[in-house]
mmCIF file of C-alpha atoms and ligand atoms in Angstrom:
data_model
loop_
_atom_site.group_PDB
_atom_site.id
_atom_site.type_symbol
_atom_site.label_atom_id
_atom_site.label_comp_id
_atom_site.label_asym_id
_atom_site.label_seq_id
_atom_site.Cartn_x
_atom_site.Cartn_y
_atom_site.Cartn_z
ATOM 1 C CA UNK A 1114 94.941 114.537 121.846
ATOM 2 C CA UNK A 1115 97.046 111.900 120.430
ATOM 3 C CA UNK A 1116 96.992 108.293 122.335
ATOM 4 C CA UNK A 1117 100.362 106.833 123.889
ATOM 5 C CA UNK A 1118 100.355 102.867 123.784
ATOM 6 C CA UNK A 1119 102.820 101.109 126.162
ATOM 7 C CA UNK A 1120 104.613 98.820 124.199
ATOM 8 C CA UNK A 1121 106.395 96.583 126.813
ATOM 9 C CA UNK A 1122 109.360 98.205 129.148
ATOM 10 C CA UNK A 1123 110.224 101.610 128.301
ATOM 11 C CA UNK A 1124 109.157 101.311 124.728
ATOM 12 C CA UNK A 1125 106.114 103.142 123.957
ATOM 13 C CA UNK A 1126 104.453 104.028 120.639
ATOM 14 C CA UNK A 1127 102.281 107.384 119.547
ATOM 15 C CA UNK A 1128 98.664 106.855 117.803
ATOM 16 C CA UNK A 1129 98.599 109.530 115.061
ATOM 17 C CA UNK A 1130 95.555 107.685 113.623
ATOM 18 C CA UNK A 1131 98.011 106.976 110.165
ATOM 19 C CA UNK A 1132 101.001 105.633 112.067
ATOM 20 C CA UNK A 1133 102.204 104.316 115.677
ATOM 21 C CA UNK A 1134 105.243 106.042 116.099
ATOM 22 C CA UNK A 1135 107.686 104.697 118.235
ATOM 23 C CA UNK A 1136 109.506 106.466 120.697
ATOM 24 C CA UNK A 1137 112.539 104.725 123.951
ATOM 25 C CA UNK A 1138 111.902 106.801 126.916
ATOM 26 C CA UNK A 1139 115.338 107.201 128.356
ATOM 27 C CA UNK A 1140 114.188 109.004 131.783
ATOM 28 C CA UNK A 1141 110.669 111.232 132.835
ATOM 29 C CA UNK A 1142 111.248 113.805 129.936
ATOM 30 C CA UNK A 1143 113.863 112.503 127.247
ATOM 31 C CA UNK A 1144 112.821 110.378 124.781
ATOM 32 C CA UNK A 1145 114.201 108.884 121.936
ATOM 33 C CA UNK A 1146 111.920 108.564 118.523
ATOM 34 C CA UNK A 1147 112.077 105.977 115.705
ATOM 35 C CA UNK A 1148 110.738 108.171 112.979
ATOM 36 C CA UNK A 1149 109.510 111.242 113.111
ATOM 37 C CA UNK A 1150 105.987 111.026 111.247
ATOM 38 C CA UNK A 1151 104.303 113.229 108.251
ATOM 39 C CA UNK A 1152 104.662 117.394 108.725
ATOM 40 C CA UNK A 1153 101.406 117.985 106.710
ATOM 41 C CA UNK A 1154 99.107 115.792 108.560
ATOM 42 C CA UNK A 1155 100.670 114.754 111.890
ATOM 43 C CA UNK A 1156 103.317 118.202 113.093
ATOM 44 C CA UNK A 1157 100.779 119.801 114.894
ATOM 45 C CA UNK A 1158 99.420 116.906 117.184
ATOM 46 C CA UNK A 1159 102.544 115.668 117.890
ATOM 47 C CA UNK A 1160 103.667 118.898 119.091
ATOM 48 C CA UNK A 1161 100.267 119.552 120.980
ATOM 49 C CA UNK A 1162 101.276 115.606 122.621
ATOM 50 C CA UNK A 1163 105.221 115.674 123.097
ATOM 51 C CA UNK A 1164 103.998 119.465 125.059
ATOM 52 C CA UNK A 1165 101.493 117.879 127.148
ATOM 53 C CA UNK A 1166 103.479 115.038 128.507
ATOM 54 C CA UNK A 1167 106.903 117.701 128.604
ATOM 55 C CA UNK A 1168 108.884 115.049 126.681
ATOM 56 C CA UNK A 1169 112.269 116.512 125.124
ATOM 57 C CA UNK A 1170 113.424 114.530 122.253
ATOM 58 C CA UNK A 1171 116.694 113.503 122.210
ATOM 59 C CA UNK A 1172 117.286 111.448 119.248
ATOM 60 C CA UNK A 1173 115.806 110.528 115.936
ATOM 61 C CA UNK A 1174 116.627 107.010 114.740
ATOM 62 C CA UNK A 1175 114.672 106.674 111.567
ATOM 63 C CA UNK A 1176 114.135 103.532 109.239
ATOM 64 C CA UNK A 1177 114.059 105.406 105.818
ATOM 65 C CA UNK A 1178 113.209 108.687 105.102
ATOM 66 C CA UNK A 1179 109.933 108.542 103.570
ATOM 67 C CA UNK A 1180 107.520 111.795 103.648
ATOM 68 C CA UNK A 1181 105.378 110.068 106.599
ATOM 69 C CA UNK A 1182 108.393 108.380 108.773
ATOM 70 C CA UNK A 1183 111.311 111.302 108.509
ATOM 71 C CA UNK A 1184 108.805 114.563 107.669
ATOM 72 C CA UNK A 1185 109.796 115.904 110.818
ATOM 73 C CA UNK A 1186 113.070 115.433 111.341
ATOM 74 C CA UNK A 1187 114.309 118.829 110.561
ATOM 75 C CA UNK A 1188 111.216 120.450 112.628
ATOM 76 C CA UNK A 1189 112.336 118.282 115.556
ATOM 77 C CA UNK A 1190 115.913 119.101 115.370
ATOM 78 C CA UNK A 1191 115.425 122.780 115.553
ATOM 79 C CA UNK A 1192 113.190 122.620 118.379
ATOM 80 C CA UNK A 1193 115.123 120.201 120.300
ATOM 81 C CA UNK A 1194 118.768 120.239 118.639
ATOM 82 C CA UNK A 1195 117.842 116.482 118.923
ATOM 83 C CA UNK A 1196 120.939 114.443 117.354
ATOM 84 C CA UNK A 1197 119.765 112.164 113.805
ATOM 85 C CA UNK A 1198 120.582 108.822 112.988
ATOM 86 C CA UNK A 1199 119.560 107.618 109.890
ATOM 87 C CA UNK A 1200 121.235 104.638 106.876
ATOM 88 C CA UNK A 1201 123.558 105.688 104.783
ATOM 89 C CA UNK A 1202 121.481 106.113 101.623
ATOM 90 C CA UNK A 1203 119.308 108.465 103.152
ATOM 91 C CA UNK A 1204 121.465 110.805 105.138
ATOM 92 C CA UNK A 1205 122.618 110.989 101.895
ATOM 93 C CA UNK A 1206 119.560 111.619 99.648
ATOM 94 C CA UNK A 1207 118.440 113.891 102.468
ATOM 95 C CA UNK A 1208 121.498 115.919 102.422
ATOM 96 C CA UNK A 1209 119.990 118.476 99.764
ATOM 97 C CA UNK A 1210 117.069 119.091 97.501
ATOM 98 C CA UNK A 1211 119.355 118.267 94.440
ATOM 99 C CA UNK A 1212 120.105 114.416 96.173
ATOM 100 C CA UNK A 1213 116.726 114.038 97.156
ATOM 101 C CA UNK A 1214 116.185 114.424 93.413
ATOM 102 C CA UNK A 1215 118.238 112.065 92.728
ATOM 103 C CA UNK A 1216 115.710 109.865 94.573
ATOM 104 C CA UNK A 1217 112.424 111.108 92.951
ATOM 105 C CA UNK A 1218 114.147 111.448 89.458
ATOM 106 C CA UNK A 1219 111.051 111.631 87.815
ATOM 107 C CA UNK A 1220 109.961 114.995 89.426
ATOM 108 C CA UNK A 1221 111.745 118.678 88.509
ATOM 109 C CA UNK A 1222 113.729 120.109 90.571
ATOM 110 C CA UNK A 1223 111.024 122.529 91.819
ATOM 111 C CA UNK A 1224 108.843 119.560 92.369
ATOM 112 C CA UNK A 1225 110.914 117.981 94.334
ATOM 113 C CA UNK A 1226 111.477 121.404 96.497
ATOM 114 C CA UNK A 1227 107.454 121.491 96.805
ATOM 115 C CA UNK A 1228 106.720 117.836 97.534
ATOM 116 C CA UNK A 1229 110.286 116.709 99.676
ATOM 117 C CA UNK A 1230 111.213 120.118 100.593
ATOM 118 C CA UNK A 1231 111.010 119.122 104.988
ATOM 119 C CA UNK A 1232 113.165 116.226 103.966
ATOM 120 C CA UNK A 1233 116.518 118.356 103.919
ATOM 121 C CA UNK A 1234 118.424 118.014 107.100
ATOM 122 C CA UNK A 1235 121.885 117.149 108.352
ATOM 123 C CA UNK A 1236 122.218 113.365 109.687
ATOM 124 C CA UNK A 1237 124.327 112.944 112.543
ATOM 125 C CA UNK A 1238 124.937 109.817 112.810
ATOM 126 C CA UNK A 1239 125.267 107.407 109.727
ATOM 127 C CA UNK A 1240 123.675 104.370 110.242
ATOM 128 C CA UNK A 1241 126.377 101.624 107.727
ATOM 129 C CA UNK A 1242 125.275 98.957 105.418
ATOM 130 C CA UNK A 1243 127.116 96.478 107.626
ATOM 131 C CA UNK A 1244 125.988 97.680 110.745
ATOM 132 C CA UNK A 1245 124.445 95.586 113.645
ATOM 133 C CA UNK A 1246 123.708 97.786 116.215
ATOM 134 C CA UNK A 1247 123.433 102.159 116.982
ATOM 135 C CA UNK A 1248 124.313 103.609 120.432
ATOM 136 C CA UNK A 1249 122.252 106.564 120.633
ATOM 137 C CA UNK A 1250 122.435 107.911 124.306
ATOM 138 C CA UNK A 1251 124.783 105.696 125.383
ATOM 139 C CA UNK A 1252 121.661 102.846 124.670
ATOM 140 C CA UNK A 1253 122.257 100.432 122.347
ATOM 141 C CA UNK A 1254 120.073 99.680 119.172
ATOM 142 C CA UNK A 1255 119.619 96.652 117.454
ATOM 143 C CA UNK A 1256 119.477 96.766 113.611
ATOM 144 C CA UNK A 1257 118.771 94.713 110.751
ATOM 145 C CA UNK A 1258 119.557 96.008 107.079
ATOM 146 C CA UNK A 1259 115.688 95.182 105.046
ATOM 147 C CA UNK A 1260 116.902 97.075 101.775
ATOM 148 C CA UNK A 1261 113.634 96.743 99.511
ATOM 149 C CA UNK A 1262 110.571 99.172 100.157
ATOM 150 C CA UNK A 1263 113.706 101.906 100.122
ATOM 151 C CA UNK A 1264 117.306 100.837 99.200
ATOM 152 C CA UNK A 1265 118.303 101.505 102.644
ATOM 153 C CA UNK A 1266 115.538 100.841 104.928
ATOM 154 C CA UNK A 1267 116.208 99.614 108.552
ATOM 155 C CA UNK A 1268 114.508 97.653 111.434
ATOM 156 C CA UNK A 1269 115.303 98.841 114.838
ATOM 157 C CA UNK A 1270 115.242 96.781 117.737
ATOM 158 C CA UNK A 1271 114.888 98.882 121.321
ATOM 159 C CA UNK A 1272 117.080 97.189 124.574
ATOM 160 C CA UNK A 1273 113.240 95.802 125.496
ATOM 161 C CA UNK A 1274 113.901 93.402 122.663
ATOM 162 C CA UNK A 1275 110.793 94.966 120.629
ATOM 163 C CA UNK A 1276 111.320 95.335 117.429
ATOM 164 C CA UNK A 1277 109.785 98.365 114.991
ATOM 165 C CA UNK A 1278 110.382 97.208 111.607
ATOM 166 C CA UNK A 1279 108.786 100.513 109.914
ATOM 167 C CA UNK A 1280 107.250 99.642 106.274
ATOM 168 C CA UNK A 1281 109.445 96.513 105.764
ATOM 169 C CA UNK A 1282 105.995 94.863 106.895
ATOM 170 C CA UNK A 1283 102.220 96.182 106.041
ATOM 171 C CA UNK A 1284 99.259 94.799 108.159
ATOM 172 C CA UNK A 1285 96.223 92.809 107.117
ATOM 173 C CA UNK A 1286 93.948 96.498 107.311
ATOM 174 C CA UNK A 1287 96.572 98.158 105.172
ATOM 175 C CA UNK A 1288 96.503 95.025 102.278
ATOM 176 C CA UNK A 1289 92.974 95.638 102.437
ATOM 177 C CA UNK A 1290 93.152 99.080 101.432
ATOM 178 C CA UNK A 1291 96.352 99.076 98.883
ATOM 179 C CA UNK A 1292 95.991 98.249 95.437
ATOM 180 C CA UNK A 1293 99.586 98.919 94.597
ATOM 181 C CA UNK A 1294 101.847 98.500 97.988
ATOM 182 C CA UNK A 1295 105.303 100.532 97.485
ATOM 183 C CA UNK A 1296 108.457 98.658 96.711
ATOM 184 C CA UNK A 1297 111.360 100.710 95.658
ATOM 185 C CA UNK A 1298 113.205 97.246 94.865
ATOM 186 C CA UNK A 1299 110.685 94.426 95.031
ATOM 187 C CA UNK A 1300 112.919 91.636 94.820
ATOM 188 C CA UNK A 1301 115.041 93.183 98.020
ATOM 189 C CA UNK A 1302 111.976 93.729 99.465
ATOM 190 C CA UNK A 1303 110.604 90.255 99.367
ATOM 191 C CA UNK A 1304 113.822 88.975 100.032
ATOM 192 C CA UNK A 1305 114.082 91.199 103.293
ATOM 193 C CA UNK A 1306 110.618 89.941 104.633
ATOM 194 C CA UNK A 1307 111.672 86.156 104.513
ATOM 195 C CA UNK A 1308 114.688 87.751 106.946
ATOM 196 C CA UNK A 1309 112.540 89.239 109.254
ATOM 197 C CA UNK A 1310 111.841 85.790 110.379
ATOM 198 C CA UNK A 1311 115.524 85.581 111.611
ATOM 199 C CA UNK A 1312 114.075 87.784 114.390
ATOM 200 C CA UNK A 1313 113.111 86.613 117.558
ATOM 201 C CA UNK A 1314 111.693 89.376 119.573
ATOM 202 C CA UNK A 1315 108.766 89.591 122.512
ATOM 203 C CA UNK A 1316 107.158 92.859 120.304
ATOM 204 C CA UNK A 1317 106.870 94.033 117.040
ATOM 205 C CA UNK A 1318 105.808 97.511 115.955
ATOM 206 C CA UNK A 1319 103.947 97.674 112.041
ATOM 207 C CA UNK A 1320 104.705 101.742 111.021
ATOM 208 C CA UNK A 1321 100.963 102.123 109.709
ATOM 209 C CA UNK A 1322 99.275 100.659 112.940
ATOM 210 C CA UNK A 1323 99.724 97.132 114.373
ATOM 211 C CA UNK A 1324 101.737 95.664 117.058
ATOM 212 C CA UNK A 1325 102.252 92.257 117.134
ATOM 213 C CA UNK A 1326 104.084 89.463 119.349
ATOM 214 C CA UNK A 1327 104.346 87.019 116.442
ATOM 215 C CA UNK A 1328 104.835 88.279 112.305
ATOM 216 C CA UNK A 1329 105.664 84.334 111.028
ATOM 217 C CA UNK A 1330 102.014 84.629 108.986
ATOM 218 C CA UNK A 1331 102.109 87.782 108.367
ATOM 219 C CA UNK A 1332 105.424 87.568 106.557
ATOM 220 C CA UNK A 1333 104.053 85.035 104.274
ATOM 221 C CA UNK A 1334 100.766 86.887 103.852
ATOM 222 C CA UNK A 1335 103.090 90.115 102.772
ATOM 223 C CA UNK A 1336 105.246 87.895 100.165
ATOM 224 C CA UNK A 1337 102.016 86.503 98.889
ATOM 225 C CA UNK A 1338 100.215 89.940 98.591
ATOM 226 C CA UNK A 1339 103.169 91.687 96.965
ATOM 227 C CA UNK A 1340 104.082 88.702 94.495
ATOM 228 C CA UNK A 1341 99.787 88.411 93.881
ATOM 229 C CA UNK A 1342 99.892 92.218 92.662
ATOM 230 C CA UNK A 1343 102.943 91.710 90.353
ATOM 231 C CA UNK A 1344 101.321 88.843 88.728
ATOM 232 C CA UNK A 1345 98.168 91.144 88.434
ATOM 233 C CA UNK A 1346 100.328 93.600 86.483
ATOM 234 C CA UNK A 1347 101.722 90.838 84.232
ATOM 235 C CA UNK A 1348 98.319 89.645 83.754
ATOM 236 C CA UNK A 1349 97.172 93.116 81.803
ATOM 237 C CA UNK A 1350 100.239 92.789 79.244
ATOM 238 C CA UNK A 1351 98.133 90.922 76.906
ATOM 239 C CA UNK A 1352 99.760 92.580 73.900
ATOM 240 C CA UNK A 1353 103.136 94.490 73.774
ATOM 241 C CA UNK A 1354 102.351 98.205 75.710
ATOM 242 C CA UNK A 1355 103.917 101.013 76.613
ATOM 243 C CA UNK A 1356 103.659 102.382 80.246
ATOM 244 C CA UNK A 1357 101.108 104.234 79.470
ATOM 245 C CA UNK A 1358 99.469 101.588 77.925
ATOM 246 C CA UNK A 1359 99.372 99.480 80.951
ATOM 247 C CA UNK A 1360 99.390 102.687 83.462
ATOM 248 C CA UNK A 1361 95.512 103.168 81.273
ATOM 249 C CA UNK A 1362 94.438 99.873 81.334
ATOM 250 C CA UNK A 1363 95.455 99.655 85.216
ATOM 251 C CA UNK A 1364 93.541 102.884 86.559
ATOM 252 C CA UNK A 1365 90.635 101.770 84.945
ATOM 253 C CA UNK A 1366 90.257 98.416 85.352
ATOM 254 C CA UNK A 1367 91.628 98.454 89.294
ATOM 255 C CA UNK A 1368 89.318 101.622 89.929
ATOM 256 C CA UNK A 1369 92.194 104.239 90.943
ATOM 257 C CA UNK A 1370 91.150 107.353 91.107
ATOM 258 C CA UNK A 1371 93.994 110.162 89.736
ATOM 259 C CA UNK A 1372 93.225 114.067 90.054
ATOM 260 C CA UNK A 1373 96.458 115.738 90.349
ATOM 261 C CA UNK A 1374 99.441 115.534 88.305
ATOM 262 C CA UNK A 1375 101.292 114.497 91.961
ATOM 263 C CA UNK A 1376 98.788 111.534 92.518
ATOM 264 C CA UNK A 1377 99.537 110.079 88.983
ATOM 265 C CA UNK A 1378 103.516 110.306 89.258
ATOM 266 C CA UNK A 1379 102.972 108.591 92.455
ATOM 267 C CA UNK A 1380 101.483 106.048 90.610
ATOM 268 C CA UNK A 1381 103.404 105.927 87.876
ATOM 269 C CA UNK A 1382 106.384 105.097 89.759
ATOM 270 C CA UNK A 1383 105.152 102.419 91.664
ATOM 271 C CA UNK A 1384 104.067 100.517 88.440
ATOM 272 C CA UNK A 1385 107.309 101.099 87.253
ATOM 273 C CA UNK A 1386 109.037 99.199 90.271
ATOM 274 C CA UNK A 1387 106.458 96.138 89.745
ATOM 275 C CA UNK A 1388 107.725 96.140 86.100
ATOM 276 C CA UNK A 1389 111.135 96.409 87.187
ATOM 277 C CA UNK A 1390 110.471 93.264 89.084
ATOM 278 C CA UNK A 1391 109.087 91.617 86.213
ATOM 279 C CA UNK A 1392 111.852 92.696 84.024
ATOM 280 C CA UNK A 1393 114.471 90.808 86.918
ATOM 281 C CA UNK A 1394 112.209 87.653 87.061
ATOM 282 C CA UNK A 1395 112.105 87.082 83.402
ATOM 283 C CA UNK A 1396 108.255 87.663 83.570
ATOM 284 C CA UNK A 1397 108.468 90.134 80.924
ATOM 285 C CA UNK A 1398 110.420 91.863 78.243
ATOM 286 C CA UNK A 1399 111.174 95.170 76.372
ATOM 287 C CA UNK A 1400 111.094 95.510 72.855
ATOM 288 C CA UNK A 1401 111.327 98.686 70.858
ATOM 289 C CA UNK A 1402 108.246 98.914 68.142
ATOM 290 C CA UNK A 1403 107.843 101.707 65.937
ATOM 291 C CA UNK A 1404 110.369 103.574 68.009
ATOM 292 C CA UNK A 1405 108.691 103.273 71.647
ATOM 293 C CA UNK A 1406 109.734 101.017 74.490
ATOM 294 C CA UNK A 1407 107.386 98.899 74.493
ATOM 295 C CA UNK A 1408 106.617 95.507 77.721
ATOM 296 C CA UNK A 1409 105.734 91.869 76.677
ATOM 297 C CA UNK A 1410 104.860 88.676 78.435
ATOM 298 C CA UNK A 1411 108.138 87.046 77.955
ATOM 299 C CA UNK A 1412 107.725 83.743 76.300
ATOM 300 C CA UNK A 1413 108.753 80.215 77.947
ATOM 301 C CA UNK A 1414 112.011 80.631 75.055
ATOM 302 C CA UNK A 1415 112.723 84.023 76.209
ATOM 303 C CA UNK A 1416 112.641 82.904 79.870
ATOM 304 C CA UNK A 1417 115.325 80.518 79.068
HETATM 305 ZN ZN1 ZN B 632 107.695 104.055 103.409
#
């Protein structure tokens, strides 16, 4: 069975042994979760846990609707009828297969059916880019907009002023382990982690497992990591190189081990957002040689 940690108030969070998953409990048996965790790995425990303790859930108030934060949602919602809340961008993208593919462009249709399928659901409540604050079950919600690691990811703050700020943070363990952290937009990303010290709450919940009263060094830590592994990319551009190119040279040399066709597009796509990033900071350049797109180290003249 699945451990419940006591967060502070009536904020609690789930141990699924990948994530702590929060969930508000708004009386004995209604709760109210922030994210809904990963179908594949996590439906069955949570089911075998949210049974045990007879907890109904009420509400769904997710900060972006990755695989392993919103794979449930639809699950939940048919069991329960439990009302969604969600940002704009994602109610969106999870609206239907063919806007979730809008989202992983680089997979077929089909692929996107077999990998994203759980992810189609209707949002009930649309979370807007301006927004401050949610009032699910008459409680009220804090939010703060941290656009980066998706383009419309949210932190939510719970009335017991704790705050869950889903991936827009990663913990020391999980820096350990990542050789390439995700970053839909890096720039927004980094930019939304310096804002996360505008926050001044007594908690704060980490998606992949840590809970925290104080994230000042740990933002900085984050900035550092991310920026460290975009300069690492930069540094393998010795000549000009396709994405291949530097996808090769990158697998090797960093030891990542690909065996599925799904594994490498993951990949793929989250060198392509550090490149992105290096595209926006002047770091490097395209050029088109013998007919294929091609990166370089931008020079100091280019930069200018
Ligand atoms: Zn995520």
């Amino acid at each position: 069975m699945l451990d419940i940690i006591h967060v502070k108030g009536n904020t609690y969070c789930i141990d699924t042994g990948m994530t702590y998953l929060p969930f508000y409990k708004i009386n004995e048996t209604d709760i109210i979760l922030l994210d809904s965790g990963w179908a594949k790995g996590e439906r069955d425990s949570l089911d075998e846990l949210l049974d045990a303790n007879n907890f109904h859930v009420s509400a769904i108030i997710n900060s972006h609707s990755h695989t392993d934060h919103a794979g449930n949602n639809a699950y939940f919602k048919e069991k329960y009828n439990c009302i969604i809340a969600m940002d704009s961008f994602a109610a969106h993208i999870c609206s239907s297969i063919t806007h979730l593919k809008q989202y992983y462009s680089g997979y077929s249709l089909s692929g996107v059916k077999a990998h994203y399928g759980n992810l189609v659901f209707d949002t009930d409540i649309i979370i807007r880019d301006e927004q401050k604050s949610v009032y699910i079950n008459g409680i009220k919600f804090g939010i703060m907009q941290t656009p980066g690691h998706t383009p419309g990811h949210i932190c939510i703050t719970t009335p017991d002023n704790v705050a869950y700020l889903g991936d827009a943070l990663i913990t020391r363990d999980v820096m350990n382990g990542t050789k390439l952290p995700y970053a839909y937009i890096l720039s927004q990303d980094l930019q939304s982690k310096t804002s996360l010290l505008n926050l001044s709450c007594k908690k704060y919940i980490i998606a992949h497992r840590g809970i925290t009263d104080d994230i000042h060094g740990l933002v900085n830590e984050n900035i550092e990591f991310y920026k460290g592994r975009a300069t690492k990319v930069l540094n393998v551009i010795a000549r000009p190189m396709t994405l291949e190119d530097i996808m090769r040279t990158i697998v090797c040399a960093w030891s990542i081990h690909i065996q599925s066709t799904y594994k490498y597009k993951v990949v793929e796509r989250m060198l392509r957002f550090y490149l992105e990033y290096l595209l926006e900071t002047g770091a490097v350049s395209l050029i088109v040689e013998n007919g294929f797109l091609k990166y370089v180290q931008s020079t100091k003249k280019n930069q200018q």
